[in-house]
mmCIF file with all atom_site columns, C-alpha atoms in Angstrom:
data_model
loop_
_atom_site.group_PDB
_atom_site.id
_atom_site.type_symbol
_atom_site.label_atom_id
_atom_site.label_alt_id
_atom_site.label_comp_id
_atom_site.label_asym_id
_atom_site.label_entity_id
_atom_site.label_seq_id
_atom_site.pdbx_PDB_ins_code
_atom_site.Cartn_x
_atom_site.Cartn_y
_atom_site.Cartn_z
_atom_site.occupancy
_atom_site.B_iso_or_equiv
_atom_site.pdbx_formal_charge
_atom_site.auth_seq_id
_atom_site.auth_comp_id
_atom_site.auth_asym_id
_atom_site.auth_atom_id
_atom_site.pdbx_PDB_model_num
ATOM 1   C CA . MET B 1 1   ? 190.326 137.376 67.284 1.00 96.00 ? 126 MET B CA 1
ATOM 2   C CA . LEU B 1 2   ? 189.980 137.488 63.506 1.00 98.00 ? 127 LEU B CA 1
ATOM 3   C CA . LEU B 1 3   ? 191.912 140.086 61.522 1.00 98.00 ? 128 LEU B CA 1
ATOM 4   C CA . ALA B 1 4   ? 190.582 140.749 58.024 1.00 98.00 ? 129 ALA B CA 1
ATOM 5   C CA . PHE B 1 5   ? 191.836 143.041 55.280 1.00 98.00 ? 130 PHE B CA 1
ATOM 6   C CA . ASP B 1 6   ? 191.621 143.555 51.535 1.00 98.00 ? 131 ASP B CA 1
ATOM 7   C CA . THR B 1 7   ? 193.927 145.505 49.215 1.00 97.00 ? 132 THR B CA 1
ATOM 8   C CA . SER B 1 8   ? 192.609 144.232 45.873 1.00 96.00 ? 133 SER B CA 1
ATOM 9   C CA . SER B 1 9   ? 191.135 147.604 44.891 1.00 96.00 ? 134 SER B CA 1
ATOM 10  C CA . ALA B 1 10  ? 191.933 151.275 45.406 1.00 96.00 ? 135 ALA B CA 1
ATOM 11  C CA . ALA B 1 11  ? 190.682 150.868 48.984 1.00 97.00 ? 136 ALA B CA 1
ATOM 12  C CA . VAL B 1 12  ? 192.760 149.639 51.907 1.00 98.00 ? 137 VAL B CA 1
ATOM 13  C CA . THR B 1 13  ? 190.179 148.159 54.264 1.00 98.00 ? 138 THR B CA 1
ATOM 14  C CA . VAL B 1 14  ? 190.851 146.518 57.643 1.00 98.00 ? 139 VAL B CA 1
ATOM 15  C CA . ALA B 1 15  ? 188.606 145.010 60.335 1.00 98.00 ? 140 ALA B CA 1
ATOM 16  C CA . LEU B 1 16  ? 189.050 143.173 63.606 1.00 98.00 ? 141 LEU B CA 1
ATOM 17  C CA . ALA B 1 17  ? 186.278 140.823 64.705 1.00 97.00 ? 142 ALA B CA 1
ATOM 18  C CA . SER B 1 18  ? 185.453 138.376 67.456 1.00 96.00 ? 143 SER B CA 1
ATOM 19  C CA . PRO B 1 19  ? 185.307 134.644 66.637 1.00 92.00 ? 144 PRO B CA 1
ATOM 20  C CA . THR B 1 20  ? 181.529 135.010 66.172 1.00 92.00 ? 145 THR B CA 1
ATOM 21  C CA . GLY B 1 21  ? 181.906 137.824 63.634 1.00 93.00 ? 146 GLY B CA 1
ATOM 22  C CA . GLU B 1 22  ? 181.196 140.866 65.819 1.00 96.00 ? 147 GLU B CA 1
ATOM 23  C CA . VAL B 1 23  ? 183.242 143.726 64.342 1.00 97.00 ? 148 VAL B CA 1
ATOM 24  C CA . LEU B 1 24  ? 185.285 145.472 67.040 1.00 97.00 ? 149 LEU B CA 1
ATOM 25  C CA . ALA B 1 25  ? 187.215 147.942 64.888 1.00 97.00 ? 150 ALA B CA 1
ATOM 26  C CA . SER B 1 26  ? 187.453 148.813 61.215 1.00 97.00 ? 151 SER B CA 1
ATOM 27  C CA . SER B 1 27  ? 188.742 151.402 58.767 1.00 97.00 ? 152 SER B CA 1
ATOM 28  C CA . SER B 1 28  ? 188.784 152.007 55.018 1.00 97.00 ? 153 SER B CA 1
ATOM 29  C CA . THR B 1 29  ? 190.925 154.445 53.031 1.00 97.00 ? 154 THR B CA 1
ATOM 30  C CA . VAL B 1 30  ? 190.757 154.934 49.276 1.00 96.00 ? 155 VAL B CA 1
ATOM 31  C CA . ASP B 1 31  ? 194.204 155.628 47.840 1.00 95.00 ? 156 ASP B CA 1
ATOM 32  C CA . ALA B 1 32  ? 195.299 153.478 44.926 1.00 91.00 ? 157 ALA B CA 1
ATOM 33  C CA . LEU B 1 33  ? 198.984 154.405 45.264 1.00 92.00 ? 158 LEU B CA 1
ATOM 34  C CA . ARG B 1 34  ? 199.631 153.923 48.996 1.00 94.00 ? 159 ARG B CA 1
ATOM 35  C CA . HIS B 1 35  ? 198.664 150.358 49.906 1.00 95.00 ? 160 HIS B CA 1
ATOM 36  C CA . GLY B 1 36  ? 202.133 149.669 51.300 1.00 94.00 ? 161 GLY B CA 1
ATOM 37  C CA . GLU B 1 37  ? 202.079 152.795 53.461 1.00 96.00 ? 162 GLU B CA 1
ATOM 38  C CA . LEU B 1 38  ? 198.530 152.467 54.744 1.00 97.00 ? 163 LEU B CA 1
ATOM 39  C CA . LEU B 1 39  ? 198.001 148.797 55.571 1.00 98.00 ? 164 LEU B CA 1
ATOM 40  C CA . ALA B 1 40  ? 200.329 148.290 58.557 1.00 97.00 ? 165 ALA B CA 1
ATOM 41  C CA . PRO B 1 41  ? 199.214 151.475 60.382 1.00 97.00 ? 166 PRO B CA 1
ATOM 42  C CA . ALA B 1 42  ? 195.569 150.545 59.777 1.00 98.00 ? 167 ALA B CA 1
ATOM 43  C CA . ILE B 1 43  ? 196.140 147.107 61.303 1.00 98.00 ? 168 ILE B CA 1
ATOM 44  C CA . ALA B 1 44  ? 197.909 148.634 64.297 1.00 98.00 ? 169 ALA B CA 1
ATOM 45  C CA . ALA B 1 45  ? 195.095 151.158 64.762 1.00 97.00 ? 170 ALA B CA 1
ATOM 46  C CA . ALA B 1 46  ? 192.426 148.442 64.666 1.00 97.00 ? 171 ALA B CA 1
ATOM 47  C CA . LEU B 1 47  ? 194.255 146.381 67.274 1.00 97.00 ? 172 LEU B CA 1
ATOM 48  C CA . ALA B 1 48  ? 194.737 149.415 69.512 1.00 97.00 ? 173 ALA B CA 1
ATOM 49  C CA . LYS B 1 49  ? 191.081 150.439 69.248 1.00 96.00 ? 174 LYS B CA 1
ATOM 50  C CA . ALA B 1 50  ? 189.985 146.957 70.297 1.00 95.00 ? 175 ALA B CA 1
ATOM 51  C CA . GLY B 1 51  ? 192.560 146.802 73.088 1.00 95.00 ? 176 GLY B CA 1
ATOM 52  C CA . CYS B 1 52  ? 194.318 143.840 71.498 1.00 95.00 ? 177 CYS B CA 1
ATOM 53  C CA . THR B 1 53  ? 197.847 142.874 70.523 1.00 96.00 ? 178 THR B CA 1
ATOM 54  C CA . PRO B 1 54  ? 198.944 140.714 67.574 1.00 96.00 ? 179 PRO B CA 1
ATOM 55  C CA . ARG B 1 55  ? 199.279 137.783 69.987 1.00 96.00 ? 180 ARG B CA 1
ATOM 56  C CA . ASP B 1 56  ? 195.516 137.898 70.551 1.00 97.00 ? 181 ASP B CA 1
ATOM 57  C CA . LEU B 1 57  ? 194.891 137.036 66.889 1.00 98.00 ? 182 LEU B CA 1
ATOM 58  C CA . THR B 1 58  ? 193.784 133.491 66.121 1.00 97.00 ? 183 THR B CA 1
ATOM 59  C CA . ARG B 1 59  ? 193.054 133.782 62.405 1.00 98.00 ? 184 ARG B CA 1
ATOM 60  C CA . ILE B 1 60  ? 193.649 136.108 59.441 1.00 98.00 ? 185 ILE B CA 1
ATOM 61  C CA . ALA B 1 61  ? 191.398 136.514 56.392 1.00 98.00 ? 186 ALA B CA 1
ATOM 62  C CA . VAL B 1 62  ? 192.600 138.342 53.290 1.00 98.00 ? 187 VAL B CA 1
ATOM 63  C CA . GLY B 1 63  ? 191.061 139.255 49.951 1.00 98.00 ? 188 GLY B CA 1
ATOM 64  C CA . VAL B 1 64  ? 192.884 137.452 47.138 1.00 98.00 ? 189 VAL B CA 1
ATOM 65  C CA . GLY B 1 65  ? 191.549 139.518 44.258 1.00 96.00 ? 190 GLY B CA 1
ATOM 66  C CA . PRO B 1 66  ? 191.309 139.608 41.352 1.00 97.00 ? 191 PRO B CA 1
ATOM 67  C CA . GLY B 1 67  ? 193.042 142.958 41.423 1.00 93.00 ? 192 GLY B CA 1
ATOM 68  C CA . PRO B 1 68  ? 196.102 144.919 40.328 1.00 88.00 ? 193 PRO B CA 1
ATOM 69  C CA . PHE B 1 69  ? 199.372 143.115 41.013 1.00 87.00 ? 194 PHE B CA 1
ATOM 70  C CA . THR B 1 70  ? 201.055 145.629 43.326 1.00 89.00 ? 195 THR B CA 1
ATOM 71  C CA . GLY B 1 71  ? 198.192 146.363 45.703 1.00 91.00 ? 196 GLY B CA 1
ATOM 72  C CA . LEU B 1 72  ? 197.148 142.722 45.895 1.00 93.00 ? 197 LEU B CA 1
ATOM 73  C CA . ARG B 1 73  ? 200.691 141.643 46.716 1.00 94.00 ? 198 ARG B CA 1
ATOM 74  C CA . VAL B 1 74  ? 200.864 144.058 49.676 1.00 96.00 ? 199 VAL B CA 1
ATOM 75  C CA . GLY B 1 75  ? 197.861 142.457 51.359 1.00 97.00 ? 200 GLY B CA 1
ATOM 76  C CA . LEU B 1 76  ? 198.799 138.862 50.676 1.00 97.00 ? 201 LEU B CA 1
ATOM 77  C CA . VAL B 1 77  ? 202.428 139.196 51.726 1.00 97.00 ? 202 VAL B CA 1
ATOM 78  C CA . THR B 1 78  ? 201.342 140.945 54.925 1.00 98.00 ? 203 THR B CA 1
ATOM 79  C CA . ALA B 1 79  ? 198.753 138.287 55.738 1.00 98.00 ? 204 ALA B CA 1
ATOM 80  C CA . ARG B 1 80  ? 201.054 135.353 55.110 1.00 98.00 ? 205 ARG B CA 1
ATOM 81  C CA . THR B 1 81  ? 203.963 136.922 56.968 1.00 98.00 ? 206 THR B CA 1
ATOM 82  C CA . MET B 1 82  ? 201.869 137.767 60.027 1.00 98.00 ? 207 MET B CA 1
ATOM 83  C CA . ALA B 1 83  ? 200.299 134.311 60.089 1.00 98.00 ? 208 ALA B CA 1
ATOM 84  C CA . ASP B 1 84  ? 203.718 132.660 59.842 1.00 97.00 ? 209 ASP B CA 1
ATOM 85  C CA . VAL B 1 85  ? 205.219 134.769 62.630 1.00 97.00 ? 210 VAL B CA 1
ATOM 86  C CA . LEU B 1 86  ? 202.211 134.307 64.924 1.00 98.00 ? 211 LEU B CA 1
ATOM 87  C CA . GLY B 1 87  ? 201.690 130.639 64.045 1.00 98.00 ? 212 GLY B CA 1
ATOM 88  C CA . ILE B 1 88  ? 198.026 131.086 63.137 1.00 98.00 ? 213 ILE B CA 1
ATOM 89  C CA . GLU B 1 89  ? 195.779 130.186 60.203 1.00 98.00 ? 214 GLU B CA 1
ATOM 90  C CA . VAL B 1 90  ? 195.433 132.474 57.201 1.00 98.00 ? 215 VAL B CA 1
ATOM 91  C CA . VAL B 1 91  ? 192.639 132.058 54.633 1.00 98.00 ? 216 VAL B CA 1
ATOM 92  C CA . GLY B 1 92  ? 191.838 133.843 51.392 1.00 98.00 ? 217 GLY B CA 1
ATOM 93  C CA . VAL B 1 93  ? 188.524 134.979 49.927 1.00 98.00 ? 218 VAL B CA 1
ATOM 94  C CA . CYS B 1 94  ? 187.764 136.067 46.376 1.00 98.00 ? 219 CYS B CA 1
ATOM 95  C CA . SER B 1 95  ? 187.312 139.844 46.626 1.00 98.00 ? 220 SER B CA 1
ATOM 96  C CA . LEU B 1 96  ? 184.357 139.764 44.224 1.00 98.00 ? 221 LEU B CA 1
ATOM 97  C CA . ASP B 1 97  ? 182.612 137.373 46.631 1.00 98.00 ? 222 ASP B CA 1
ATOM 98  C CA . ILE B 1 98  ? 182.971 139.991 49.367 1.00 98.00 ? 223 ILE B CA 1
ATOM 99  C CA . LEU B 1 99  ? 181.248 142.609 47.221 1.00 98.00 ? 224 LEU B CA 1
ATOM 100 C CA . ALA B 1 100 ? 178.463 140.185 46.355 1.00 97.00 ? 225 ALA B CA 1
ATOM 101 C CA . LEU B 1 101 ? 177.891 139.511 50.049 1.00 97.00 ? 226 LEU B CA 1
ATOM 102 C CA . GLN B 1 102 ? 177.651 143.271 50.637 1.00 96.00 ? 227 GLN B CA 1
ATOM 103 C CA . SER B 1 103 ? 174.875 143.684 48.073 1.00 95.00 ? 228 SER B CA 1
ATOM 104 C CA . PRO B 1 104 ? 171.511 144.376 49.764 1.00 93.00 ? 229 PRO B CA 1
ATOM 105 C CA . VAL B 1 105 ? 169.350 142.970 46.972 1.00 93.00 ? 230 VAL B CA 1
ATOM 106 C CA . ASP B 1 106 ? 167.527 139.656 47.402 1.00 93.00 ? 231 ASP B CA 1
ATOM 107 C CA . GLN B 1 107 ? 167.988 138.480 43.825 1.00 94.00 ? 232 GLN B CA 1
ATOM 108 C CA . PRO B 1 108 ? 170.921 137.454 41.579 1.00 96.00 ? 233 PRO B CA 1
ATOM 109 C CA . VAL B 1 109 ? 173.603 140.123 41.321 1.00 95.00 ? 234 VAL B CA 1
ATOM 110 C CA . ALA B 1 110 ? 176.606 140.936 39.123 1.00 95.00 ? 235 ALA B CA 1
ATOM 111 C CA . VAL B 1 111 ? 179.862 142.341 40.466 1.00 97.00 ? 236 VAL B CA 1
ATOM 112 C CA . ALA B 1 112 ? 182.172 144.417 38.261 1.00 96.00 ? 237 ALA B CA 1
ATOM 113 C CA . THR B 1 113 ? 185.403 145.977 39.561 1.00 97.00 ? 238 THR B CA 1
ATOM 114 C CA . ASP B 1 114 ? 188.106 148.069 37.945 1.00 96.00 ? 239 ASP B CA 1
ATOM 115 C CA . ALA B 1 115 ? 190.715 145.938 36.174 1.00 95.00 ? 240 ALA B CA 1
ATOM 116 C CA . ARG B 1 116 ? 192.420 148.956 34.574 1.00 92.00 ? 241 ARG B CA 1
ATOM 117 C CA . ARG B 1 117 ? 193.364 148.862 30.864 1.00 91.00 ? 242 ARG B CA 1
ATOM 118 C CA . LYS B 1 118 ? 189.686 149.799 30.247 1.00 94.00 ? 243 LYS B CA 1
ATOM 119 C CA . GLU B 1 119 ? 188.620 146.344 31.493 1.00 96.00 ? 244 GLU B CA 1
ATOM 120 C CA . ILE B 1 120 ? 186.612 144.952 34.397 1.00 96.00 ? 245 ILE B CA 1
ATOM 121 C CA . TYR B 1 121 ? 186.849 141.941 36.646 1.00 97.00 ? 246 TYR B CA 1
ATOM 122 C CA . TRP B 1 122 ? 183.368 140.451 36.888 1.00 97.00 ? 247 TRP B CA 1
ATOM 123 C CA . ALA B 1 123 ? 181.357 137.570 38.301 1.00 98.00 ? 248 ALA B CA 1
ATOM 124 C CA . LEU B 1 124 ? 177.696 136.546 38.609 1.00 98.00 ? 249 LEU B CA 1
ATOM 125 C CA . TYR B 1 125 ? 176.033 135.398 41.832 1.00 98.00 ? 250 TYR B CA 1
ATOM 126 C CA . ASP B 1 126 ? 172.816 133.636 42.751 1.00 97.00 ? 251 ASP B CA 1
ATOM 127 C CA . SER B 1 127 ? 170.196 135.032 45.107 1.00 97.00 ? 252 SER B CA 1
ATOM 128 C CA . PRO B 1 128 ? 171.212 134.953 48.781 1.00 97.00 ? 253 PRO B CA 1
ATOM 129 C CA . ALA B 1 129 ? 170.613 131.730 50.670 1.00 97.00 ? 254 ALA B CA 1
ATOM 130 C CA . ALA B 1 130 ? 168.885 131.609 54.051 1.00 95.00 ? 255 ALA B CA 1
ATOM 131 C CA . ASP B 1 131 ? 172.188 132.338 55.824 1.00 94.00 ? 256 ASP B CA 1
ATOM 132 C CA . GLY B 1 132 ? 172.951 135.287 53.545 1.00 94.00 ? 257 GLY B CA 1
ATOM 133 C CA . SER B 1 133 ? 175.627 133.529 51.495 1.00 97.00 ? 258 SER B CA 1
ATOM 134 C CA . ARG B 1 134 ? 175.702 133.806 47.708 1.00 97.00 ? 259 ARG B CA 1
ATOM 135 C CA . ARG B 1 135 ? 176.801 131.115 45.280 1.00 97.00 ? 260 ARG B CA 1
ATOM 136 C CA . ARG B 1 136 ? 179.074 132.294 42.472 1.00 98.00 ? 261 ARG B CA 1
ATOM 137 C CA . ILE B 1 137 ? 177.589 130.957 39.235 1.00 97.00 ? 262 ILE B CA 1
ATOM 138 C CA . GLU B 1 138 ? 179.998 132.449 36.693 1.00 96.00 ? 263 GLU B CA 1
ATOM 139 C CA . GLY B 1 139 ? 183.446 134.040 36.815 1.00 94.00 ? 264 GLY B CA 1
ATOM 140 C CA . PRO B 1 140 ? 185.635 135.567 37.938 1.00 97.00 ? 265 PRO B CA 1
ATOM 141 C CA . ALA B 1 141 ? 186.803 136.775 34.555 1.00 96.00 ? 266 ALA B CA 1
ATOM 142 C CA . VAL B 1 142 ? 188.354 139.854 32.988 1.00 96.00 ? 267 VAL B CA 1
ATOM 143 C CA . ASP B 1 143 ? 186.900 141.523 29.878 1.00 96.00 ? 268 ASP B CA 1
ATOM 144 C CA . ARG B 1 144 ? 186.126 144.856 28.278 1.00 96.00 ? 269 ARG B CA 1
ATOM 145 C CA . PRO B 1 145 ? 182.785 146.162 29.565 1.00 95.00 ? 270 PRO B CA 1
ATOM 146 C CA . ALA B 1 146 ? 181.171 146.243 26.120 1.00 94.00 ? 271 ALA B CA 1
ATOM 147 C CA . ASP B 1 147 ? 182.081 142.597 25.531 1.00 95.00 ? 272 ASP B CA 1
ATOM 148 C CA . VAL B 1 148 ? 180.154 141.342 28.571 1.00 95.00 ? 273 VAL B CA 1
ATOM 149 C CA . SER B 1 149 ? 177.368 143.919 28.829 1.00 93.00 ? 274 SER B CA 1
ATOM 150 C CA . HIS B 1 150 ? 174.910 141.373 27.403 1.00 92.00 ? 275 HIS B CA 1
ATOM 151 C CA . VAL B 1 151 ? 175.875 138.879 30.130 1.00 93.00 ? 276 VAL B CA 1
ATOM 152 C CA . LEU B 1 152 ? 175.304 141.409 32.920 1.00 91.00 ? 277 LEU B CA 1
ATOM 153 C CA . ALA B 1 153 ? 172.208 143.001 31.395 1.00 87.00 ? 278 ALA B CA 1
ATOM 154 C CA . GLY B 1 154 ? 169.110 143.088 33.581 1.00 86.00 ? 279 GLY B CA 1
ATOM 155 C CA . LEU B 1 155 ? 170.936 142.254 36.808 1.00 91.00 ? 280 LEU B CA 1
ATOM 156 C CA . PRO B 1 156 ? 171.571 144.525 39.782 1.00 92.00 ? 281 PRO B CA 1
ATOM 157 C CA . LEU B 1 157 ? 175.189 145.661 39.404 1.00 94.00 ? 282 LEU B CA 1
ATOM 158 C CA . THR B 1 158 ? 177.706 146.576 42.073 1.00 94.00 ? 283 THR B CA 1
ATOM 159 C CA . GLY B 1 159 ? 181.406 147.443 42.195 1.00 95.00 ? 284 GLY B CA 1
ATOM 160 C CA . ARG B 1 160 ? 183.700 150.224 41.057 1.00 95.00 ? 285 ARG B CA 1
ATOM 161 C CA . GLY B 1 161 ? 183.555 148.999 37.458 1.00 94.00 ? 286 GLY B CA 1
ATOM 162 C CA . VAL B 1 162 ? 179.884 149.934 37.284 1.00 93.00 ? 287 VAL B CA 1
ATOM 163 C CA . THR B 1 163 ? 180.681 153.531 38.202 1.00 92.00 ? 288 THR B CA 1
ATOM 164 C CA . LEU B 1 164 ? 183.559 153.770 35.752 1.00 94.00 ? 289 LEU B CA 1
ATOM 165 C CA . TYR B 1 165 ? 181.774 152.137 32.811 1.00 93.00 ? 290 TYR B CA 1
ATOM 166 C CA . ALA B 1 166 ? 178.153 153.042 33.434 1.00 89.00 ? 291 ALA B CA 1
ATOM 167 C CA . GLU B 1 167 ? 177.582 153.893 29.775 1.00 88.00 ? 292 GLU B CA 1
ATOM 168 C CA . ALA B 1 168 ? 178.692 150.464 28.583 1.00 90.00 ? 293 ALA B CA 1
ATOM 169 C CA . LEU B 1 169 ? 177.225 148.431 31.442 1.00 87.00 ? 294 LEU B CA 1
ATOM 170 C CA . GLY B 1 170 ? 174.209 150.463 32.424 1.00 72.00 ? 295 GLY B CA 1
ATOM 171 C CA . ARG B 1 171 ? 173.191 150.435 36.062 1.00 61.00 ? 296 ARG B CA 1
ATOM 172 C CA . GLY B 1 172 ? 171.215 147.216 36.174 1.00 54.00 ? 297 GLY B CA 1
ATOM 173 C CA . THR B 1 173 ? 167.966 147.503 38.091 1.00 51.00 ? 298 THR B CA 1
ATOM 174 C CA . GLY B 1 174 ? 169.075 150.580 39.988 1.00 54.00 ? 299 GLY B CA 1
ATOM 175 C CA . ALA B 1 175 ? 170.309 148.784 43.121 1.00 62.00 ? 300 ALA B CA 1
ATOM 176 C CA . GLU B 1 176 ? 172.810 150.530 45.370 1.00 76.00 ? 301 GLU B CA 1
ATOM 177 C CA . ILE B 1 177 ? 176.338 150.432 43.955 1.00 89.00 ? 302 ILE B CA 1
ATOM 178 C CA . ILE B 1 178 ? 179.004 149.524 46.526 1.00 94.00 ? 303 ILE B CA 1
ATOM 179 C CA . GLU B 1 179 ? 182.347 150.311 44.931 1.00 95.00 ? 304 GLU B CA 1
ATOM 180 C CA . TYR B 1 180 ? 184.890 148.540 47.144 1.00 97.00 ? 305 TYR B CA 1
ATOM 181 C CA . PRO B 1 181 ? 185.114 145.347 49.207 1.00 97.00 ? 306 PRO B CA 1
ATOM 182 C CA . SER B 1 182 ? 184.614 145.848 52.941 1.00 97.00 ? 307 SER B CA 1
ATOM 183 C CA . ALA B 1 183 ? 186.844 144.191 55.531 1.00 98.00 ? 308 ALA B CA 1
ATOM 184 C CA . GLU B 1 184 ? 183.868 144.197 57.886 1.00 98.00 ? 309 GLU B CA 1
ATOM 185 C CA . ALA B 1 185 ? 181.943 142.001 55.437 1.00 98.00 ? 310 ALA B CA 1
ATOM 186 C CA . LEU B 1 186 ? 185.049 139.855 54.955 1.00 98.00 ? 311 LEU B CA 1
ATOM 187 C CA . ALA B 1 187 ? 185.502 139.329 58.692 1.00 98.00 ? 312 ALA B CA 1
ATOM 188 C CA . THR B 1 188 ? 181.847 138.586 59.359 1.00 97.00 ? 313 THR B CA 1
ATOM 189 C CA . GLY B 1 189 ? 181.548 136.337 56.315 1.00 97.00 ? 314 GLY B CA 1
ATOM 190 C CA . VAL B 1 190 ? 184.560 134.234 57.256 1.00 98.00 ? 315 VAL B CA 1
ATOM 191 C CA . ALA B 1 191 ? 183.601 134.019 60.933 1.00 97.00 ? 316 ALA B CA 1
ATOM 192 C CA . THR B 1 192 ? 180.063 132.884 60.143 1.00 96.00 ? 317 THR B CA 1
ATOM 193 C CA . GLY B 1 193 ? 180.952 130.669 57.179 1.00 96.00 ? 318 GLY B CA 1
ATOM 194 C CA . THR B 1 194 ? 178.955 132.675 54.646 1.00 97.00 ? 319 THR B CA 1
ATOM 195 C CA . LEU B 1 195 ? 182.063 133.329 52.542 1.00 98.00 ? 320 LEU B CA 1
ATOM 196 C CA . GLN B 1 196 ? 183.935 130.495 50.877 1.00 97.00 ? 321 GLN B CA 1
ATOM 197 C CA . THR B 1 197 ? 187.607 130.458 51.830 1.00 98.00 ? 322 THR B CA 1
ATOM 198 C CA . VAL B 1 198 ? 190.499 129.506 49.562 1.00 97.00 ? 323 VAL B CA 1
ATOM 199 C CA . ALA B 1 199 ? 194.272 129.376 49.821 1.00 97.00 ? 324 ALA B CA 1
ATOM 200 C CA . PRO B 1 200 ? 195.846 132.824 50.399 1.00 97.00 ? 325 PRO B CA 1
ATOM 201 C CA . ASP B 1 201 ? 197.272 132.977 46.894 1.00 96.00 ? 326 ASP B CA 1
ATOM 202 C CA . PRO B 1 202 ? 196.802 135.911 44.496 1.00 94.00 ? 327 PRO B CA 1
ATOM 203 C CA . LEU B 1 203 ? 193.983 135.504 42.005 1.00 93.00 ? 328 LEU B CA 1
ATOM 204 C CA . TYR B 1 204 ? 195.579 136.920 38.872 1.00 88.00 ? 329 TYR B CA 1
ATOM 205 C CA . LEU B 1 205 ? 193.442 136.682 35.751 1.00 87.00 ? 330 LEU B CA 1
ATOM 206 C CA . ARG B 1 206 ? 196.190 137.968 33.501 1.00 72.00 ? 331 ARG B CA 1
ATOM 207 C CA . ARG B 1 207 ? 199.951 138.312 33.596 1.00 59.00 ? 332 ARG B CA 1
ATOM 208 C CA . PRO B 1 208 ? 201.534 141.255 35.455 1.00 52.00 ? 333 PRO B CA 1
ATOM 209 C CA . ASP B 1 209 ? 202.813 144.160 33.349 1.00 49.00 ? 334 ASP B CA 1
ATOM 210 C CA . VAL B 1 210 ? 206.321 142.778 33.074 1.00 46.00 ? 335 VAL B CA 1
ATOM 211 C CA . THR B 1 211 ? 208.312 141.051 30.340 1.00 50.00 ? 336 THR B CA 1
ATOM 212 C CA . LEU B 1 212 ? 211.264 138.728 30.579 1.00 50.00 ? 337 LEU B CA 1
ATOM 213 C CA . SER B 1 213 ? 214.578 140.171 29.563 1.00 54.00 ? 338 SER B CA 1
ATOM 214 C CA . ALA B 1 214 ? 215.861 139.004 26.228 1.00 58.00 ? 339 ALA B CA 1
ATOM 215 C CA . GLY B 1 215 ? 219.434 139.545 27.355 1.00 59.00 ? 340 GLY B CA 1
ATOM 216 C CA . PRO B 1 216 ? 221.869 142.377 26.655 1.00 63.00 ? 341 PRO B CA 1
ATOM 217 C CA . LYS B 1 217 ? 221.370 144.307 23.436 1.00 57.00 ? 342 LYS B CA 1
ATOM 218 C CA . SER B 1 218 ? 224.138 144.779 20.963 1.00 56.00 ? 343 SER B CA 1
ATOM 219 C CA . VAL B 1 219 ? 225.564 148.280 20.814 1.00 56.00 ? 344 VAL B CA 1
ATOM 220 C CA . LEU B 1 220 ? 227.092 147.717 17.391 1.00 51.00 ? 345 LEU B CA 1
#
């Protein structure tokens, strides 16, 4: 069994699939502040719905971002810990690739997700191949919407960033906007080989919002 989940966005999305990519159970909850609370129960619920136990898992797939540090860390730590305990393989997938795979259009597409700080994570993808896979041709990168609007202009757009910054980005050719990555697409894409896998390491495109301590300050 393949367990797939992504916590790179405001959504906590989980899916359980057969080795051939048939989705047996899935869920998705949008709550940007509760990744740590929601992920483990969602995994347990998916296993229970499919009548499985963790020992039935043979592989784990996890979205590696780009995304906010805290939410992304929850998913990756969970995936790597479970894989280590169970002695199974864990693979990562760029979360923007998942969204591109979800796009229904049969032409090149741009993905733009919320990077906070009034910025977007974005990438460009080629038209789908015969097997449904899409080749990433540029990105991922992080920029202000206005700074890359000329790059994305004229393309179908998808992702939460398009909803948030519609004025700056426009809405492309009017294709359906899918805001969040889907664990169902992640599971199916990994099982069928239509998503490229990478090491399960976080894809940070900028430093976390922390600074190194300069040492104790003088009180004199």
